[in-house]
């Protein structure tokens, strides 16, 4: 990897880590959105795996609800892992431009729902029936595009989980999807030594960014920051749609 590209990658993960430090999510989304502008989506997904897995694992175990959430959502998590496994092959055999466009659509949908207030999904009353399908769809999108947020984030919002449980469940869901994605990448022989090293090194700016974000959280209005973030993701998503389909 050229030095200029490597520096851009590190800067993107610093920004993505900062976003995660402020609002508790967004590292995979922001990193993929930024990386996809400079490199092809399959390569961007590979670089995202290690920073995303480690930071989300920390978020998953940092809280009192871990066992309770696993018991409640184990079927959704299993379905998500299965969806990732079967969908990842699409990322390798499909035109990367087309999958970049799909990622753009996913980002736009996520940003639009978040800007709307996250209440476009009605309160779920048949959770046991809905959860496996939400997990499977989330996994399929994660495997095909690398994006971990749709539709699991609005679904969990619709369940009206207590805030700490919601943030911890996001960490659990993102960890399962990222680990499944990493296993699929290795199984397909797509993760070479250089990419693994760059992904590991990218963990450093991601962790630094998280600490910066935690400090910024005390000084910034989270509401204003989230709005700026989702407007930015919406703009990037539109650009990726144009790049992928036109």
Short mmCIF file of C-alpha atoms in Angstrom, two decimals:
data_model
loop_
_atom_site.label_atom_id
_atom_site.label_comp_id
_atom_site.label_asym_id
_atom_site.label_seq_id
_atom_site.Cartn_x
_atom_site.Cartn_y
_atom_site.Cartn_z
CA UNK A 1 0.00 0.00 0.00
CA UNK A 2 1.35 3.43 -0.95
CA UNK A 3 2.28 5.78 1.89
CA UNK A 4 -0.27 8.42 0.85
CA UNK A 5 -3.11 5.88 0.84
CA UNK A 6 -1.94 4.44 4.17
CA UNK A 7 -2.01 7.89 5.77
CA UNK A 8 -5.52 8.49 4.41
CA UNK A 9 -6.62 5.12 5.86
CA UNK A 10 -5.21 6.03 9.29
CA UNK A 11 -6.92 9.44 9.19
CA UNK A 12 -10.26 7.84 8.30
CA UNK A 13 -10.02 5.41 11.23
CA UNK A 14 -9.09 8.27 13.56
CA UNK A 15 -12.26 10.07 12.46
CA UNK A 16 -14.36 6.90 12.68
CA UNK A 17 -13.05 6.16 16.17
CA UNK A 18 -13.84 9.71 17.25
CA UNK A 19 -17.42 9.35 16.03
CA UNK A 20 -17.78 6.08 17.95
CA UNK A 21 -16.36 7.72 21.07
CA UNK A 22 -18.96 10.50 20.91
CA UNK A 23 -22.14 8.56 20.08
CA UNK A 24 -21.27 4.89 20.78
CA UNK A 25 -21.51 3.63 17.19
CA UNK A 26 -20.45 4.47 13.67
CA UNK A 27 -16.90 3.12 13.31
CA UNK A 28 -17.68 0.56 10.56
CA UNK A 29 -20.13 2.91 8.85
CA UNK A 30 -17.87 5.96 8.82
CA UNK A 31 -14.74 3.99 7.93
CA UNK A 32 -16.44 2.20 5.03
CA UNK A 33 -17.98 5.44 3.79
CA UNK A 34 -14.57 7.12 3.77
CA UNK A 35 -12.48 4.21 2.51
CA UNK A 36 -14.87 3.45 -0.36
CA UNK A 37 -14.07 6.83 -1.87
CA UNK A 38 -10.39 5.91 -2.26
CA UNK A 39 -10.28 2.10 -2.60
CA UNK A 40 -12.63 -0.64 -3.82
CA UNK A 41 -15.28 -1.86 -1.39
CA UNK A 42 -13.91 -5.43 -0.88
CA UNK A 43 -10.54 -3.99 0.22
CA UNK A 44 -12.28 -1.45 2.46
CA UNK A 45 -14.25 -4.22 4.18
CA UNK A 46 -11.06 -6.18 4.89
CA UNK A 47 -9.34 -3.16 6.46
CA UNK A 48 -12.37 -2.47 8.66
CA UNK A 49 -12.54 -5.94 10.25
CA UNK A 50 -9.95 -5.80 13.05
CA UNK A 51 -10.64 -2.24 14.32
CA UNK A 52 -14.38 -2.90 14.21
CA UNK A 53 -14.17 -6.29 15.94
CA UNK A 54 -11.97 -5.09 18.82
CA UNK A 55 -13.80 -1.82 19.52
CA UNK A 56 -17.22 -3.45 19.31
CA UNK A 57 -16.16 -6.36 21.54
CA UNK A 58 -15.14 -3.84 24.19
CA UNK A 59 -18.54 -2.16 23.87
CA UNK A 60 -20.30 -5.54 24.02
CA UNK A 61 -18.78 -6.66 27.32
CA UNK A 62 -18.77 -3.22 28.97
CA UNK A 63 -22.09 -3.35 30.79
CA UNK A 64 -24.34 -5.40 33.09
CA UNK A 65 -26.73 -6.78 30.45
CA UNK A 66 -24.43 -9.11 28.45
CA UNK A 67 -25.87 -12.49 29.50
CA UNK A 68 -29.45 -11.19 29.51
CA UNK A 69 -29.09 -9.84 25.95
CA UNK A 70 -27.48 -13.05 24.68
CA UNK A 71 -30.41 -15.07 26.03
CA UNK A 72 -32.93 -12.72 24.47
CA UNK A 73 -31.31 -12.24 21.05
CA UNK A 74 -29.25 -15.40 20.48
CA UNK A 75 -31.39 -16.49 17.52
CA UNK A 76 -31.05 -13.10 15.83
CA UNK A 77 -27.27 -13.19 16.33
CA UNK A 78 -27.02 -16.72 14.92
CA UNK A 79 -29.10 -15.72 11.89
CA UNK A 80 -26.88 -12.68 11.40
CA UNK A 81 -23.73 -14.82 11.33
CA UNK A 82 -25.34 -17.19 8.83
CA UNK A 83 -26.40 -14.27 6.64
CA UNK A 84 -22.86 -12.87 6.61
CA UNK A 85 -21.38 -16.25 5.71
CA UNK A 86 -23.59 -16.80 2.68
CA UNK A 87 -23.64 -13.20 1.44
CA UNK A 88 -19.92 -12.46 1.58
CA UNK A 89 -19.34 -14.40 -1.63
CA UNK A 90 -21.43 -11.79 -3.45
CA UNK A 91 -18.87 -9.14 -2.54
CA UNK A 92 -16.15 -11.13 -4.30
CA UNK A 93 -17.99 -12.14 -7.47
CA UNK A 94 -20.24 -9.12 -8.01
CA UNK A 95 -19.12 -5.95 -9.76
CA UNK A 96 -17.50 -3.85 -6.96
CA UNK A 97 -19.11 -0.72 -8.41
CA UNK A 98 -22.57 -2.21 -8.00
CA UNK A 99 -21.92 -3.20 -4.38
CA UNK A 100 -20.57 0.31 -3.74
CA UNK A 101 -23.92 1.61 -4.95
CA UNK A 102 -25.74 -0.80 -2.63
CA UNK A 103 -23.60 0.45 0.26
CA UNK A 104 -24.60 4.00 -0.69
CA UNK A 105 -28.27 3.04 -0.58
CA UNK A 106 -27.77 1.45 2.84
CA UNK A 107 -26.02 4.54 4.19
CA UNK A 108 -28.75 6.82 2.86
CA UNK A 109 -31.47 4.67 4.42
CA UNK A 110 -29.66 4.60 7.77
CA UNK A 111 -29.00 8.35 7.73
CA UNK A 112 -32.56 9.20 6.70
CA UNK A 113 -34.09 7.04 9.45
CA UNK A 114 -31.70 8.51 12.03
CA UNK A 115 -32.40 12.09 10.97
CA UNK A 116 -36.12 11.33 11.06
CA UNK A 117 -35.66 10.29 14.68
CA UNK A 118 -35.31 6.55 14.37
CA UNK A 119 -39.04 5.93 14.71
CA UNK A 120 -39.93 4.86 11.18
CA UNK A 121 -40.11 1.28 12.43
CA UNK A 122 -43.23 0.68 14.56
CA UNK A 123 -42.90 -0.85 18.01
CA UNK A 124 -42.33 -4.58 17.53
CA UNK A 125 -44.90 -6.82 19.21
CA UNK A 126 -43.81 -10.18 17.75
CA UNK A 127 -40.14 -10.04 18.63
CA UNK A 128 -39.56 -13.81 18.60
CA UNK A 129 -40.81 -14.02 15.02
CA UNK A 130 -39.14 -10.84 13.78
CA UNK A 131 -35.68 -11.21 15.33
CA UNK A 132 -34.35 -14.07 13.15
CA UNK A 133 -35.38 -12.28 9.94
CA UNK A 134 -33.84 -9.03 11.13
CA UNK A 135 -30.64 -10.91 11.94
CA UNK A 136 -30.56 -12.69 8.59
CA UNK A 137 -31.13 -9.45 6.67
CA UNK A 138 -28.54 -7.58 8.72
CA UNK A 139 -26.02 -10.36 8.12
CA UNK A 140 -26.75 -10.48 4.41
CA UNK A 141 -26.19 -6.73 4.05
CA UNK A 142 -23.05 -6.93 6.21
CA UNK A 143 -21.66 -9.74 4.08
CA UNK A 144 -22.48 -8.07 0.78
CA UNK A 145 -21.55 -4.46 1.64
CA UNK A 146 -19.70 -4.45 4.98
CA UNK A 147 -22.34 -2.21 6.58
CA UNK A 148 -23.52 -3.55 9.95
CA UNK A 149 -26.31 -1.13 10.84
CA UNK A 150 -29.36 -1.98 8.74
CA UNK A 151 -31.95 -3.04 9.71
CA UNK A 152 -30.76 -4.01 13.21
CA UNK A 153 -30.31 -0.45 14.56
CA UNK A 154 -33.86 0.81 13.83
CA UNK A 155 -35.20 -2.59 14.93
CA UNK A 156 -33.53 -2.35 18.34
CA UNK A 157 -34.74 1.24 18.63
CA UNK A 158 -38.27 0.02 17.97
CA UNK A 159 -37.95 -2.45 20.86
CA UNK A 160 -37.37 0.54 23.17
CA UNK A 161 -34.48 -1.03 25.07
CA UNK A 162 -33.10 0.86 28.05
CA UNK A 163 -30.24 3.10 26.82
CA UNK A 164 -27.37 1.13 28.38
CA UNK A 165 -28.82 -2.16 27.13
CA UNK A 166 -29.34 -0.66 23.66
CA UNK A 167 -25.70 0.47 23.38
CA UNK A 168 -24.43 -2.86 24.69
CA UNK A 169 -26.66 -4.82 22.30
CA UNK A 170 -25.31 -2.79 19.38
CA UNK A 171 -21.82 -3.83 20.46
CA UNK A 172 -22.85 -7.49 20.63
CA UNK A 173 -24.58 -7.42 17.23
CA UNK A 174 -21.73 -5.58 15.52
CA UNK A 175 -19.16 -7.94 17.09
CA UNK A 176 -20.95 -11.05 15.85
CA UNK A 177 -21.34 -9.62 12.34
CA UNK A 178 -17.72 -8.44 12.19
CA UNK A 179 -16.27 -11.72 13.47
CA UNK A 180 -18.43 -13.67 11.02
CA UNK A 181 -17.23 -11.35 8.27
CA UNK A 182 -13.61 -11.92 9.28
CA UNK A 183 -14.08 -15.69 9.27
CA UNK A 184 -15.72 -15.52 5.83
CA UNK A 185 -12.85 -13.40 4.48
CA UNK A 186 -10.24 -15.86 5.78
CA UNK A 187 -12.23 -18.85 4.51
CA UNK A 188 -12.36 -17.33 1.02
CA UNK A 189 -8.61 -16.70 1.12
CA UNK A 190 -9.14 -12.97 0.59
CA UNK A 191 -7.24 -11.67 3.64
CA UNK A 192 -3.54 -11.41 2.76
CA UNK A 193 -0.72 -10.50 5.13
CA UNK A 194 -0.42 -6.85 4.07
CA UNK A 195 -4.14 -6.18 4.52
CA UNK A 196 -4.14 -7.91 7.91
CA UNK A 197 -1.18 -5.79 9.03
CA UNK A 198 -2.79 -2.53 7.85
CA UNK A 199 -6.07 -3.50 9.55
CA UNK A 200 -4.19 -4.24 12.78
CA UNK A 201 -2.27 -0.94 12.61
CA UNK A 202 -5.55 0.91 11.91
CA UNK A 203 -6.73 -0.24 15.33
CA UNK A 204 -4.36 2.30 16.91
CA UNK A 205 -5.90 5.49 15.42
CA UNK A 206 -9.36 3.99 15.97
CA UNK A 207 -8.67 3.57 19.71
CA UNK A 208 -7.08 7.03 19.91
CA UNK A 209 -10.13 8.47 18.16
CA UNK A 210 -12.45 6.76 20.65
CA UNK A 211 -10.64 8.43 23.54
CA UNK A 212 -10.80 11.80 21.77
CA UNK A 213 -14.50 11.24 21.13
CA UNK A 214 -15.15 10.50 24.80
CA UNK A 215 -13.53 13.82 25.70
CA UNK A 216 -15.51 15.66 23.02
CA UNK A 217 -18.74 14.10 24.29
CA UNK A 218 -18.45 16.20 27.45
CA UNK A 219 -18.16 19.45 25.48
CA UNK A 220 -20.39 18.94 22.45
CA UNK A 221 -24.13 18.64 22.11
CA UNK A 222 -24.63 14.99 21.16
CA UNK A 223 -27.83 15.92 19.32
CA UNK A 224 -26.04 18.46 17.11
CA UNK A 225 -23.13 16.09 16.52
CA UNK A 226 -25.42 13.22 15.51
CA UNK A 227 -27.33 15.46 13.12
CA UNK A 228 -24.11 16.63 11.45
CA UNK A 229 -22.88 13.03 11.27
CA UNK A 230 -26.02 11.71 9.59
CA UNK A 231 -26.19 14.60 7.15
CA UNK A 232 -22.58 13.81 6.26
CA UNK A 233 -23.38 10.10 5.82
CA UNK A 234 -26.35 11.01 3.65
CA UNK A 235 -24.11 13.10 1.38
CA UNK A 236 -21.46 10.36 1.22
CA UNK A 237 -24.17 7.76 0.54
CA UNK A 238 -25.47 9.79 -2.39
CA UNK A 239 -21.94 10.07 -3.74
CA UNK A 240 -21.43 6.30 -3.46
CA UNK A 241 -24.74 5.69 -5.23
CA UNK A 242 -23.54 7.91 -8.08
CA UNK A 243 -20.15 6.16 -8.11
CA UNK A 244 -21.73 2.71 -8.10
CA UNK A 245 -24.57 3.09 -10.56
CA UNK A 246 -23.53 5.88 -12.93
#
